[in-house]
DNA sequence: CGGAATCCAAGAAGATACTG
DNA sequence: CAGTATCTTCTTGGATTCCG
């Protein structure tokens, strides 16, 4: 039987609103909170902050803060996060295939 | 269905409580609602019913009903569902590796 | 037995104001 | 600019009941 932790990553991370979009933007080099909020349509700063915190908690992204004025913070995918994103792409591809088969 | 994006499968299916466990049981040959409810700890009949409906809606499982007395209904993975489950296993494996790396 | 309907509790997310 | 706190609203899930 399966590991309860898979369920957890899906429930707490990937299954949350904006998460996939968020990860994709980080992958594309959009690393700062301000930019991320502008990039992901409809996501408020509060929710963004919660999501980022959780992604760090699950080891999917890593946080780096630079004590400058104004303060700068950057988020990047961990190696685990990068591989996770590859898997998400597989689901993407799978859906594309399923759609093709269905629609001709 | 309207334009099933990756985000949607994660949000509406995989990210929901019990979903991964449910899919794994179906994969293992537990196909009838009554058995599934007993198999997945804590899941009520209502939630089970909602989940199954959604899985059918997204083409992940297929429903077959037999007009017997008492009525019998069975749910099975579609080919899309089977491949989806393989991908879930990849996440499982990925997490296992990540844990190993971390704990030595 | 399968499943839909109802009512209620818990959690997720939106809007806004505020701190370092 | 990044992040937290509060309040409200919406969505999910739990408990129960009734129908085919």
Short mmCIF file of C-alpha atoms (C1' of nucleotides) in Angstrom, two decimals:
data_model
loop_
_atom_site.label_atom_id
_atom_site.label_comp_id
_atom_site.label_asym_id
_atom_site.label_seq_id
_atom_site.Cartn_x
_atom_site.Cartn_y
_atom_site.Cartn_z
CA UNK A 1 0.00 0.00 0.00
CA UNK A 2 1.10 3.53 -0.40
CA UNK A 3 3.00 5.99 1.61
CA UNK A 4 0.77 8.52 3.30
CA UNK A 5 3.16 11.25 2.29
CA UNK A 6 2.25 11.22 -1.39
CA UNK A 7 -1.26 12.04 -0.42
CA UNK A 8 0.10 14.88 1.63
CA UNK A 9 2.08 16.53 -1.15
CA UNK A 10 -0.96 16.40 -3.36
CA UNK A 11 -3.33 17.69 -0.73
CA UNK A 12 -1.16 20.32 0.86
CA UNK A 13 0.84 21.49 -2.13
CA UNK A 14 -0.13 20.56 -5.65
CA UNK A 15 -3.85 20.47 -4.99
CA UNK A 16 -3.98 24.03 -3.70
CA UNK A 17 -5.12 26.84 -5.90
CA UNK A 18 -2.36 28.63 -7.86
CA UNK A 19 0.29 26.12 -6.87
CA UNK A 20 1.06 24.71 -10.29
CA UNK A 21 1.09 28.16 -11.87
CA UNK A 22 3.27 29.40 -9.06
CA UNK A 23 5.80 26.62 -9.48
CA UNK A 24 5.94 27.15 -13.20
CA UNK A 25 6.70 30.81 -12.80
CA UNK A 26 9.44 30.11 -10.31
CA UNK A 27 10.84 27.60 -12.77
CA UNK A 28 10.79 30.31 -15.43
CA UNK A 29 12.90 32.62 -13.31
CA UNK A 30 10.24 34.70 -11.64
CA UNK A 31 11.66 34.47 -8.16
CA UNK A 32 10.56 37.43 -6.12
CA UNK A 33 7.25 37.63 -4.27
CA UNK A 34 6.20 40.92 -5.84
CA UNK A 35 6.78 39.60 -9.34
CA UNK A 36 5.11 36.33 -8.56
CA UNK A 37 2.01 38.03 -7.30
CA UNK A 38 1.78 40.10 -10.46
CA UNK A 39 2.44 37.02 -12.56
CA UNK A 40 -0.22 34.78 -11.10
CA UNK A 41 -3.60 36.22 -11.89
CA UNK A 42 -5.90 36.73 -8.92
CA UNK A 43 -3.54 35.56 -6.23
CA UNK A 44 -3.34 37.85 -3.22
CA UNK A 45 -0.16 38.54 -1.26
CA UNK A 46 -1.50 36.64 1.68
CA UNK A 47 -2.19 33.47 -0.24
CA UNK A 48 1.11 33.76 -2.08
CA UNK A 49 2.90 34.00 1.21
CA UNK A 50 1.12 30.95 2.59
CA UNK A 51 1.89 28.93 -0.51
CA UNK A 52 5.56 29.85 -0.55
CA UNK A 53 5.87 28.97 3.09
CA UNK A 54 4.38 25.58 2.46
CA UNK A 55 6.56 24.93 -0.57
CA UNK A 56 9.60 25.65 1.56
CA UNK A 57 8.22 23.44 4.30
CA UNK A 58 7.91 20.53 1.88
CA UNK A 59 11.35 21.10 0.41
CA UNK A 60 10.02 21.99 -3.01
CA UNK A 61 11.47 25.49 -3.11
CA UNK A 62 14.27 27.20 -1.24
CA UNK A 63 14.20 30.68 0.19
CA UNK A 64 17.07 33.15 0.12
CA UNK A 65 16.89 36.57 1.73
CA UNK A 66 19.28 39.44 1.15
CA UNK A 67 19.51 42.16 3.82
CA UNK A 68 19.37 45.09 1.48
CA UNK A 69 17.32 48.26 1.35
CA UNK A 70 14.70 47.61 0.17
CA UNK A 71 14.71 44.01 1.37
CA UNK A 72 15.02 41.35 -1.29
CA UNK A 73 13.88 37.75 -1.10
CA UNK A 74 14.15 35.06 -3.73
CA UNK A 75 12.60 31.64 -4.12
CA UNK A 76 14.06 28.87 -6.24
CA UNK A 77 13.16 25.30 -7.00
CA UNK A 78 15.10 22.69 -5.07
CA UNK A 79 16.29 19.66 -6.99
CA UNK A 80 13.30 17.85 -5.56
CA UNK A 81 11.08 20.66 -6.83
CA UNK A 82 12.59 20.48 -10.29
CA UNK A 83 11.94 16.78 -10.55
CA UNK A 84 8.45 17.26 -9.21
CA UNK A 85 7.80 19.75 -11.97
CA UNK A 86 8.99 17.25 -14.55
CA UNK A 87 6.40 14.87 -13.23
CA UNK A 88 3.73 17.54 -13.46
CA UNK A 89 4.72 17.94 -17.09
CA UNK A 90 4.13 14.24 -17.59
CA UNK A 91 0.58 14.66 -16.36
CA UNK A 92 0.24 17.58 -18.72
CA UNK A 93 1.42 15.47 -21.62
CA UNK A 94 -0.81 12.60 -20.59
CA UNK A 95 -3.85 14.83 -20.65
CA UNK A 96 -2.91 16.16 -24.03
CA UNK A 97 -2.74 12.61 -25.37
CA UNK A 98 -6.02 11.66 -23.75
CA UNK A 99 -7.70 14.67 -25.35
CA UNK A 100 -6.29 13.81 -28.74
CA UNK A 101 -7.48 10.25 -28.55
CA UNK A 102 -10.92 11.44 -27.61
CA UNK A 103 -11.35 14.21 -30.14
CA UNK A 104 -9.59 12.54 -33.02
CA UNK B 1 -15.65 18.59 -20.07
CA UNK B 2 -14.34 22.09 -20.79
CA UNK B 3 -10.57 22.47 -21.00
CA UNK B 4 -9.04 20.22 -18.46
CA UNK B 5 -5.79 21.77 -17.48
CA UNK B 6 -3.18 20.19 -15.31
CA UNK B 7 -4.03 22.54 -12.51
CA UNK B 8 -7.57 21.31 -12.63
CA UNK B 9 -6.76 17.62 -12.29
CA UNK B 10 -4.62 18.40 -9.28
CA UNK B 11 -7.14 20.71 -7.67
CA UNK B 12 -10.30 18.82 -8.39
CA UNK B 13 -9.05 15.26 -8.25
CA UNK B 14 -5.65 14.41 -6.85
CA UNK B 15 -5.60 17.18 -4.28
CA UNK B 16 -8.85 16.10 -2.67
CA UNK B 17 -8.88 14.11 0.51
CA UNK B 18 -8.91 10.32 0.08
CA UNK B 19 -8.40 10.51 -3.65
CA UNK B 20 -5.01 8.84 -3.88
CA UNK B 21 -6.03 6.10 -1.45
CA UNK B 22 -9.25 5.64 -3.36
CA UNK B 23 -7.49 5.29 -6.70
CA UNK B 24 -5.02 2.82 -5.27
CA UNK B 25 -7.79 0.64 -3.93
CA UNK B 26 -9.58 0.66 -7.25
CA UNK B 27 -6.30 -0.29 -8.87
CA UNK B 28 -6.03 -3.18 -6.43
CA UNK B 29 -9.38 -4.54 -7.46
CA UNK B 30 -11.63 -3.02 -4.85
CA UNK B 31 -14.31 -1.86 -7.24
CA UNK B 32 -17.59 -1.60 -5.43
CA UNK B 33 -18.68 1.46 -3.44
CA UNK B 34 -19.46 -0.49 -0.30
CA UNK B 35 -16.05 -2.15 -0.27
CA UNK B 36 -14.32 1.09 -1.09
CA UNK B 37 -15.95 2.87 1.78
CA UNK B 38 -14.84 0.16 4.18
CA UNK B 39 -11.37 0.17 2.67
CA UNK B 40 -10.66 3.86 2.94
CA UNK B 41 -10.54 4.79 6.59
CA UNK B 42 -12.78 7.66 7.62
CA UNK B 43 -14.38 8.30 4.27
CA UNK B 44 -18.15 8.66 4.38
CA UNK B 45 -20.51 7.37 1.71
CA UNK B 46 -21.32 10.89 0.67
CA UNK B 47 -17.74 11.89 0.06
CA UNK B 48 -17.00 8.61 -1.67
CA UNK B 49 -19.90 9.21 -3.98
CA UNK B 50 -18.73 12.72 -4.79
CA UNK B 51 -15.21 11.56 -5.47
CA UNK B 52 -16.25 8.72 -7.73
CA UNK B 53 -18.48 11.04 -9.69
CA UNK B 54 -15.63 13.42 -10.21
CA UNK B 55 -13.24 10.68 -11.23
CA UNK B 56 -15.71 9.57 -13.86
CA UNK B 57 -16.18 13.16 -14.98
CA UNK B 58 -12.44 13.54 -15.53
CA UNK B 59 -12.15 10.23 -17.32
CA UNK B 60 -9.97 8.68 -14.67
CA UNK B 61 -12.31 5.84 -13.79
CA UNK B 62 -15.21 4.22 -15.60
CA UNK B 63 -18.51 3.21 -14.10
CA UNK B 64 -20.41 0.05 -14.88
CA UNK B 65 -23.81 -0.76 -13.41
CA UNK B 66 -25.52 -4.12 -13.45
CA UNK B 67 -29.31 -4.23 -13.06
CA UNK B 68 -29.41 -7.00 -10.50
CA UNK B 69 -31.08 -7.43 -7.17
CA UNK B 70 -29.45 -6.11 -5.11
CA UNK B 71 -28.02 -3.54 -7.55
CA UNK B 72 -24.34 -3.79 -8.29
CA UNK B 73 -22.04 -1.04 -9.48
CA UNK B 74 -18.35 -1.25 -10.29
CA UNK B 75 -15.67 1.32 -10.89
CA UNK B 76 -12.47 0.65 -12.81
CA UNK B 77 -9.49 2.69 -13.85
CA UNK B 78 -9.52 3.92 -17.41
CA UNK B 79 -6.27 3.69 -19.37
CA UNK B 80 -5.79 7.36 -18.57
CA UNK B 81 -6.34 6.57 -14.89
CA UNK B 82 -3.82 3.75 -14.97
CA UNK B 83 -1.17 5.97 -16.45
CA UNK B 84 -2.02 8.69 -14.00
CA UNK B 85 -1.44 6.25 -11.18
CA UNK B 86 1.95 5.36 -12.59
CA UNK B 87 2.84 9.00 -12.41
CA UNK B 88 1.66 9.17 -8.82
CA UNK B 89 4.02 6.29 -8.13
CA UNK B 90 6.83 8.36 -9.55
CA UNK B 91 6.11 11.08 -7.03
CA UNK B 92 6.09 8.42 -4.36
CA UNK B 93 9.49 7.20 -5.46
CA UNK B 94 10.82 10.73 -5.74
CA UNK B 95 9.87 11.48 -2.18
CA UNK B 96 11.47 8.29 -0.99
CA UNK B 97 14.71 9.32 -2.69
CA UNK B 98 14.52 12.83 -1.29
CA UNK B 99 14.08 11.45 2.20
CA UNK B 100 17.03 9.12 1.80
CA UNK B 101 19.27 11.89 0.64
CA UNK B 102 18.25 14.00 3.58
CA UNK B 103 18.48 11.41 6.36
CA UNK B 104 21.51 9.57 5.07
"C1'" DC C 1 -26.79 -1.62 -2.17
"C1'" DG C 2 -26.01 2.64 -4.53
"C1'" DG C 3 -26.61 7.34 -4.21
"C1'" DA C 4 -28.90 11.82 -3.72
"C1'" DA C 5 -30.58 15.56 -0.34
"C1'" DT C 6 -30.12 18.09 3.89
"C1'" DC C 7 -27.91 20.44 7.62
"C1'" DC C 8 -23.78 21.60 10.06
"C1'" DA C 9 -18.70 22.06 11.19
"C1'" DA C 10 -14.07 22.89 9.49
"C1'" DG C 11 -10.81 24.66 6.30
"C1'" DA C 12 -9.35 27.47 2.23
"C1'" DA C 13 -9.26 31.73 0.14
"C1'" DG C 14 -10.44 37.00 -0.70
"C1'" DA C 15 -10.07 41.94 1.17
"C1'" DT C 16 -7.74 45.03 4.00
"C1'" DA C 17 -4.79 47.02 7.36
"C1'" DC C 18 -0.45 46.97 9.53
"C1'" DT C 19 4.82 45.91 10.91
"C1'" DG C 20 9.97 45.43 9.99
"C1'" DC D 1 9.29 45.04 -0.48
"C1'" DA D 2 8.23 41.06 2.25
"C1'" DG D 3 5.31 39.19 5.50
"C1'" DT D 4 1.62 38.87 9.25
"C1'" DA D 5 -3.03 39.50 11.41
"C1'" DT D 6 -7.98 39.97 11.15
"C1'" DC D 7 -12.41 39.48 9.29
"C1'" DT D 8 -15.50 37.68 5.95
"C1'" DT D 9 -16.96 34.50 2.41
"C1'" DC D 10 -16.93 30.20 -0.07
"C1'" DT D 11 -15.82 25.47 -0.49
"C1'" DT D 12 -15.02 20.77 1.59
"C1'" DG D 13 -16.03 17.32 4.41
"C1'" DG D 14 -18.89 14.89 8.25
"C1'" DA D 15 -23.48 13.04 10.02
"C1'" DT D 16 -27.95 11.76 8.98
"C1'" DT D 17 -31.94 10.70 6.32
"C1'" DC D 18 -34.67 9.09 2.46
"C1'" DC D 19 -35.42 6.99 -2.33
"C1'" DG D 20 -34.95 3.48 -6.24
#
